[in-house]
Short mmCIF file of C-alpha atoms in Angstrom, two decimals:
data_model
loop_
_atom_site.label_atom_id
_atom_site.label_comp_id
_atom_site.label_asym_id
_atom_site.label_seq_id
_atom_site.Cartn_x
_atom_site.Cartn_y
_atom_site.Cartn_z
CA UNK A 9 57.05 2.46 -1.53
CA UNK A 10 57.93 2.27 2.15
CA UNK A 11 58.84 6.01 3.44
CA UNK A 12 59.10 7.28 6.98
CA UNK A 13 59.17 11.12 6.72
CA UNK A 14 60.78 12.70 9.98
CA UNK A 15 60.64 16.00 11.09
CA UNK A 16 63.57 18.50 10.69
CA UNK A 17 66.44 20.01 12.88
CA UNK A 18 65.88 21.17 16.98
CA UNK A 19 68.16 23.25 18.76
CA UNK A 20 67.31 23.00 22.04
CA UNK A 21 68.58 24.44 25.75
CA UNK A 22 70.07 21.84 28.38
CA UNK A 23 66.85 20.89 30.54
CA UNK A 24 64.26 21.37 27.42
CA UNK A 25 62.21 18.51 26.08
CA UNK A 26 61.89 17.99 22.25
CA UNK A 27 59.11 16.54 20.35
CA UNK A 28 60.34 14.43 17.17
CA UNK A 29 58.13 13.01 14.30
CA UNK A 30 57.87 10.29 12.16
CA UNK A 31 54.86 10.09 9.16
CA UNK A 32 54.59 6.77 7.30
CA UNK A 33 53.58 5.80 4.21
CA UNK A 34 53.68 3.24 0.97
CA UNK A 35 52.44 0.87 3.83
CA UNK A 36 49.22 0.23 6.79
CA UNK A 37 50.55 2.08 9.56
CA UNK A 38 49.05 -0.29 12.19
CA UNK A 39 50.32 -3.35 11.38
CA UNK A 40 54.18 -2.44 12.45
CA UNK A 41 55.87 -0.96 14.77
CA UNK A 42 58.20 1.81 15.08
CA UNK A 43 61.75 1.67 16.62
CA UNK A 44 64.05 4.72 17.63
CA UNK A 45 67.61 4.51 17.95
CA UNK A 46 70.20 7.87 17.56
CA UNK A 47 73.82 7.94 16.82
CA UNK A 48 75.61 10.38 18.55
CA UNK A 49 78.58 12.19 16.49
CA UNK A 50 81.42 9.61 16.26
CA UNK A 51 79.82 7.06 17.88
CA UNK A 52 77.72 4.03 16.54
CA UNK A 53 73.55 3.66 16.69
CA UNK A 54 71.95 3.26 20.54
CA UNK A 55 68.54 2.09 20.60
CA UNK A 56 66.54 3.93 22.33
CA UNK A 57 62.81 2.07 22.14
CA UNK A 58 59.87 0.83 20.24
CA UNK A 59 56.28 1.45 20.11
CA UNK A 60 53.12 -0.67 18.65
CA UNK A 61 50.95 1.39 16.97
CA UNK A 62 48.40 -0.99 17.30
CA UNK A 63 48.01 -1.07 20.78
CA UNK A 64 50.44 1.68 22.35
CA UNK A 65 52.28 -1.06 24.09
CA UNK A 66 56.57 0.13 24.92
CA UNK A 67 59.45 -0.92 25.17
CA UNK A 68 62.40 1.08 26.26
CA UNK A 69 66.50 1.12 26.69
CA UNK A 70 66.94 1.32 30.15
CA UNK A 71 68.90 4.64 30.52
CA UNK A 72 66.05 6.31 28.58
CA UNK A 73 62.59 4.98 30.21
CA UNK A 74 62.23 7.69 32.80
CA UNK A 75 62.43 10.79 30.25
CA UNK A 76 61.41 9.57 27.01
CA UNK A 77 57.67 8.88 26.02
CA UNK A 78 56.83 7.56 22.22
CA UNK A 79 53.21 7.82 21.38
CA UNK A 80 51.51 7.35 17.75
CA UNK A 81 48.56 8.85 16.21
CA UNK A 82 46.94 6.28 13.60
CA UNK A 83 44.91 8.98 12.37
CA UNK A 84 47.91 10.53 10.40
CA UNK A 85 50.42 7.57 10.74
CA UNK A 86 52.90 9.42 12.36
CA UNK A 87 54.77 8.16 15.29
CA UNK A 88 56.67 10.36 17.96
CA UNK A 89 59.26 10.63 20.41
CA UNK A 90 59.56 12.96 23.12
CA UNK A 91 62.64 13.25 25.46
CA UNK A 92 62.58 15.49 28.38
CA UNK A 93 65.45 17.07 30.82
CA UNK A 94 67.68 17.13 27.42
CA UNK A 95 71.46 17.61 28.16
CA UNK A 96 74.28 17.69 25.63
CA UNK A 97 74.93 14.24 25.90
CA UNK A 98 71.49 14.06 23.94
CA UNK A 99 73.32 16.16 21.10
CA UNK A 100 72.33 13.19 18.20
CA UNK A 101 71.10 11.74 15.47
CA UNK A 102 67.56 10.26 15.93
CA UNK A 103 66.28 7.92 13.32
CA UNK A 104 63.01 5.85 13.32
CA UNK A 105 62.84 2.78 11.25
CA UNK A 106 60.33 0.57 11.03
CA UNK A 107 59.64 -2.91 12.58
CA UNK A 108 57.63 -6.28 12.55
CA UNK A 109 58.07 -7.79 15.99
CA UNK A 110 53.89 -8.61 15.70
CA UNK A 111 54.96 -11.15 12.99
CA UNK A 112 57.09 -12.98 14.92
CA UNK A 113 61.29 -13.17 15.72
CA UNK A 114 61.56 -14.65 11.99
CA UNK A 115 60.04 -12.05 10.12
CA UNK A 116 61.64 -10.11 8.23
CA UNK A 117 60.68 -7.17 8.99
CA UNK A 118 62.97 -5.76 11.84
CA UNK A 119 64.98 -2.60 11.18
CA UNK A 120 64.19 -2.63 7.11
CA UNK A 121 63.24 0.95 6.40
CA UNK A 122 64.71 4.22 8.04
CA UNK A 123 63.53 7.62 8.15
CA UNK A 124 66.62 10.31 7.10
CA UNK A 125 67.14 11.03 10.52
CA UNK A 126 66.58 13.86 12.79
CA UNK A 127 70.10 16.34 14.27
CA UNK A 128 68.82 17.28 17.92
CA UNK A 129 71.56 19.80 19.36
CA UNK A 130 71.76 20.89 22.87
CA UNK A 131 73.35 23.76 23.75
CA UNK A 132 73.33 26.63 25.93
CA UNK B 24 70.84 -6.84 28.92
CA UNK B 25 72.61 -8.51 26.12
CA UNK B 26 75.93 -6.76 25.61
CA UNK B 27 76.83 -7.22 22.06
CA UNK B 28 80.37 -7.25 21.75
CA UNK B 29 82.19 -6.93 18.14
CA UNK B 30 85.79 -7.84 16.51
CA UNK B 31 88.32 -6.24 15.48
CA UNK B 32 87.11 -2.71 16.21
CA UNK B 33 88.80 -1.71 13.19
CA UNK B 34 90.41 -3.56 9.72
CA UNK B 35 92.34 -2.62 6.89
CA UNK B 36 91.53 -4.54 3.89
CA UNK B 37 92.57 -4.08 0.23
CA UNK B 38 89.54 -4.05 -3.06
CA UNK B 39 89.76 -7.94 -3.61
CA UNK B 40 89.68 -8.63 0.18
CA UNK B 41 87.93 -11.26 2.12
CA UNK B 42 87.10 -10.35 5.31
CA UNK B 43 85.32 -11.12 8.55
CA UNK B 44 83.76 -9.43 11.58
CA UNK B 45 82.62 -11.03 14.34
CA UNK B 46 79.85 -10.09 16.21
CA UNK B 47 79.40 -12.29 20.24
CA UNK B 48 76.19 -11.67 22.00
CA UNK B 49 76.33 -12.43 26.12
CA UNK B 50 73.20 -14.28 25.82
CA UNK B 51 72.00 -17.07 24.08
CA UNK B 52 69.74 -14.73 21.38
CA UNK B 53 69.36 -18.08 18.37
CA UNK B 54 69.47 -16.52 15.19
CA UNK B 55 68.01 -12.80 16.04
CA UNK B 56 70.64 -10.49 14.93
CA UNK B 57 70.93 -8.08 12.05
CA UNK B 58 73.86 -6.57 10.56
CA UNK B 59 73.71 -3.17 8.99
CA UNK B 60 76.58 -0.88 7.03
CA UNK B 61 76.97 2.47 7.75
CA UNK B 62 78.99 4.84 5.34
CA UNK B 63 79.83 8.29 6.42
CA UNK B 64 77.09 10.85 6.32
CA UNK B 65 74.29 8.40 5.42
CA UNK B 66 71.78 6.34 7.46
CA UNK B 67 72.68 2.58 8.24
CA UNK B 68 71.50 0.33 5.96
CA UNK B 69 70.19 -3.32 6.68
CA UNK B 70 72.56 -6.17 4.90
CA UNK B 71 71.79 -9.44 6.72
CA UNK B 72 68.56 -10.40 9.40
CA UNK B 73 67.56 -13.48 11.11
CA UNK B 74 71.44 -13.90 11.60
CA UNK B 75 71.69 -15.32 7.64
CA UNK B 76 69.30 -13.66 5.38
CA UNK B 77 70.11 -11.11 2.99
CA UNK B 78 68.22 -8.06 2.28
CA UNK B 79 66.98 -8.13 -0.95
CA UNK B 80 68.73 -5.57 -3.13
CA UNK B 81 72.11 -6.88 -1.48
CA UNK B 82 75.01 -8.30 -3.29
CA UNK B 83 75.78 -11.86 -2.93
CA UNK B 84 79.41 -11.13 -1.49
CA UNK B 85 77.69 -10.54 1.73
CA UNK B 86 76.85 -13.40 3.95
CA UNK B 87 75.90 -13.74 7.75
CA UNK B 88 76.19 -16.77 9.72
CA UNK B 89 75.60 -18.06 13.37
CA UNK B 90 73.42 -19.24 16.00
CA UNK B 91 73.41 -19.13 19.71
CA UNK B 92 75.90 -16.47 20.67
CA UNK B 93 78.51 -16.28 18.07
CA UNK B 94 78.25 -14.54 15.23
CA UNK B 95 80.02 -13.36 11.69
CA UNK B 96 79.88 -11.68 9.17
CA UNK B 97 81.83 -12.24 5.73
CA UNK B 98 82.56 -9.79 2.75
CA UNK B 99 84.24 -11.45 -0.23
CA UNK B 100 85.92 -9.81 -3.11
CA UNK B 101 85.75 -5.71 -1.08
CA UNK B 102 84.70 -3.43 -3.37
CA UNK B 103 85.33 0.33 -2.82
CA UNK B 104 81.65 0.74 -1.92
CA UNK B 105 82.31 -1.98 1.13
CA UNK B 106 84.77 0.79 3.06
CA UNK B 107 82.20 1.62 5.71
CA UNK B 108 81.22 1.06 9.63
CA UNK B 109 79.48 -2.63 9.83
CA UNK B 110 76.97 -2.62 13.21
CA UNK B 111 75.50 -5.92 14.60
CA UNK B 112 71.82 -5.86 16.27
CA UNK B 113 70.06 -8.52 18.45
CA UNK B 114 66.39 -8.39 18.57
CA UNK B 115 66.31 -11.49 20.16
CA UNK B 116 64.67 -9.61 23.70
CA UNK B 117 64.32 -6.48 25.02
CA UNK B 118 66.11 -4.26 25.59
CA UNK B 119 67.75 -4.78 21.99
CA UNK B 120 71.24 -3.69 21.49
CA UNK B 121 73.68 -2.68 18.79
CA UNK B 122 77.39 -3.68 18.74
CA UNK B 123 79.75 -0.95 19.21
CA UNK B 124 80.64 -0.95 15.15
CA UNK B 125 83.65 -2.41 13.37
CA UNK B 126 85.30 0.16 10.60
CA UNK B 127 86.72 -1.24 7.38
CA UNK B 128 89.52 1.17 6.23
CA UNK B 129 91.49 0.64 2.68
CA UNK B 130 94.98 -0.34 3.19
#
């Protein structure tokens, strides 16, 4: 079955970076994509960008292209995010889930597995 | 960007309920919208894509319809598992964007 495994809790300083994770499995890695979005406490999901493993190609929200990077190993089907210059307003959920955007706007495949999420807290 | 703009922000509803959330994109994005229920404490989970398809595993008493820009999203008979957050996604182009979340509270 269809898992994406991500990596557990990061308390981090204002102006640290974090490195998240996402391993994937019950499926071939390469032949999705992987999309990050985080929820903030209170507040609904923000996407935050997407990554094809086959090819490294990105896509990003607009707010978060100068200080996030997502990059993805094939050799251990795990995808990751890294944001940098963290403040509290980064203080979130971060979930991957997966995505099909190679098959075409009509697949079905956008958004239809999640990992459990990720808490990233800043704070001094 | 597409702003993705959702309505009523909140509604109370009783078990037995029909109800409907609408979900207006500012750009034409066809049929490439998702809609996904969140309960508290738990991931969201996919209900509808391509605008009208349901996610297998979902019961029937959830439909989506729409095309173009204008959007809903209709639960019949509420059950007491239905109280949750409802979120609307275009994929339609990048960057894609979530609506801002409508909350159905029991009355």
């Amino acid at each position: 079955q269809v898992q994406l495994l991500q990596s557990g809790a990061e308390v981090k300083k204002p102006g640290a970076s974090v490195k998240l994770s996402c391993k994937a499995s019950g499926y071939t890695f390469t032949s999705y994509e992987i999309s990050w979005v985080r929820q903030a406490p209170g507040q609904g999901p923000e996407w935050i960008g997407w990554i094809s493993v086959y090819n490294g190609n990105t896509k990003f929200a607009h707010k978060f292209q100068d200080r996030v990077s997502l990059t993805s190993d094939t050799s251990t089907d795990t995808s990751y995010l890294e944001m940098r210059s963290l403040t509290s307003d980064d203080t979130a959920i971060y979930y991957c889930a997966r995505v099909g955007h190679n098959y075409g706007l009509d697949s079905p495949y956008y958004f239809d597995f999640w990992g459990a999420g990720t808490l990233v807290t800043v704070s001094s | 960007d597409i702003q993705m703009t959702q309505s009523p922000s909140a509604t109370s509803a009783s078990v037995g309920d029909t109800i409907t959330i609408t979900c207006r994109a500012s750009h034409i994005i066809a049929n490439y919208l998702a809609w996904f229920q969140q309960r508290p404490g738990s991931l969201p989970k996919r209900l509808i894509y391509g605008a009208s398809s349901l996610q297998t595993g979902v019961p029937s008493r959830f439909s989506g319809s729409g095309s173009g820009t204008d959007f809903t999203l209709t639960i019949t008979s509420l059950q007491p598992e239905d109280f949750a957050t409802y979120y609307c996604l275009q994929y339609n182009s990048f960057p894609w964007t979530f609506g801002q979340g409508t909350r159905v509270e029991i009355k």
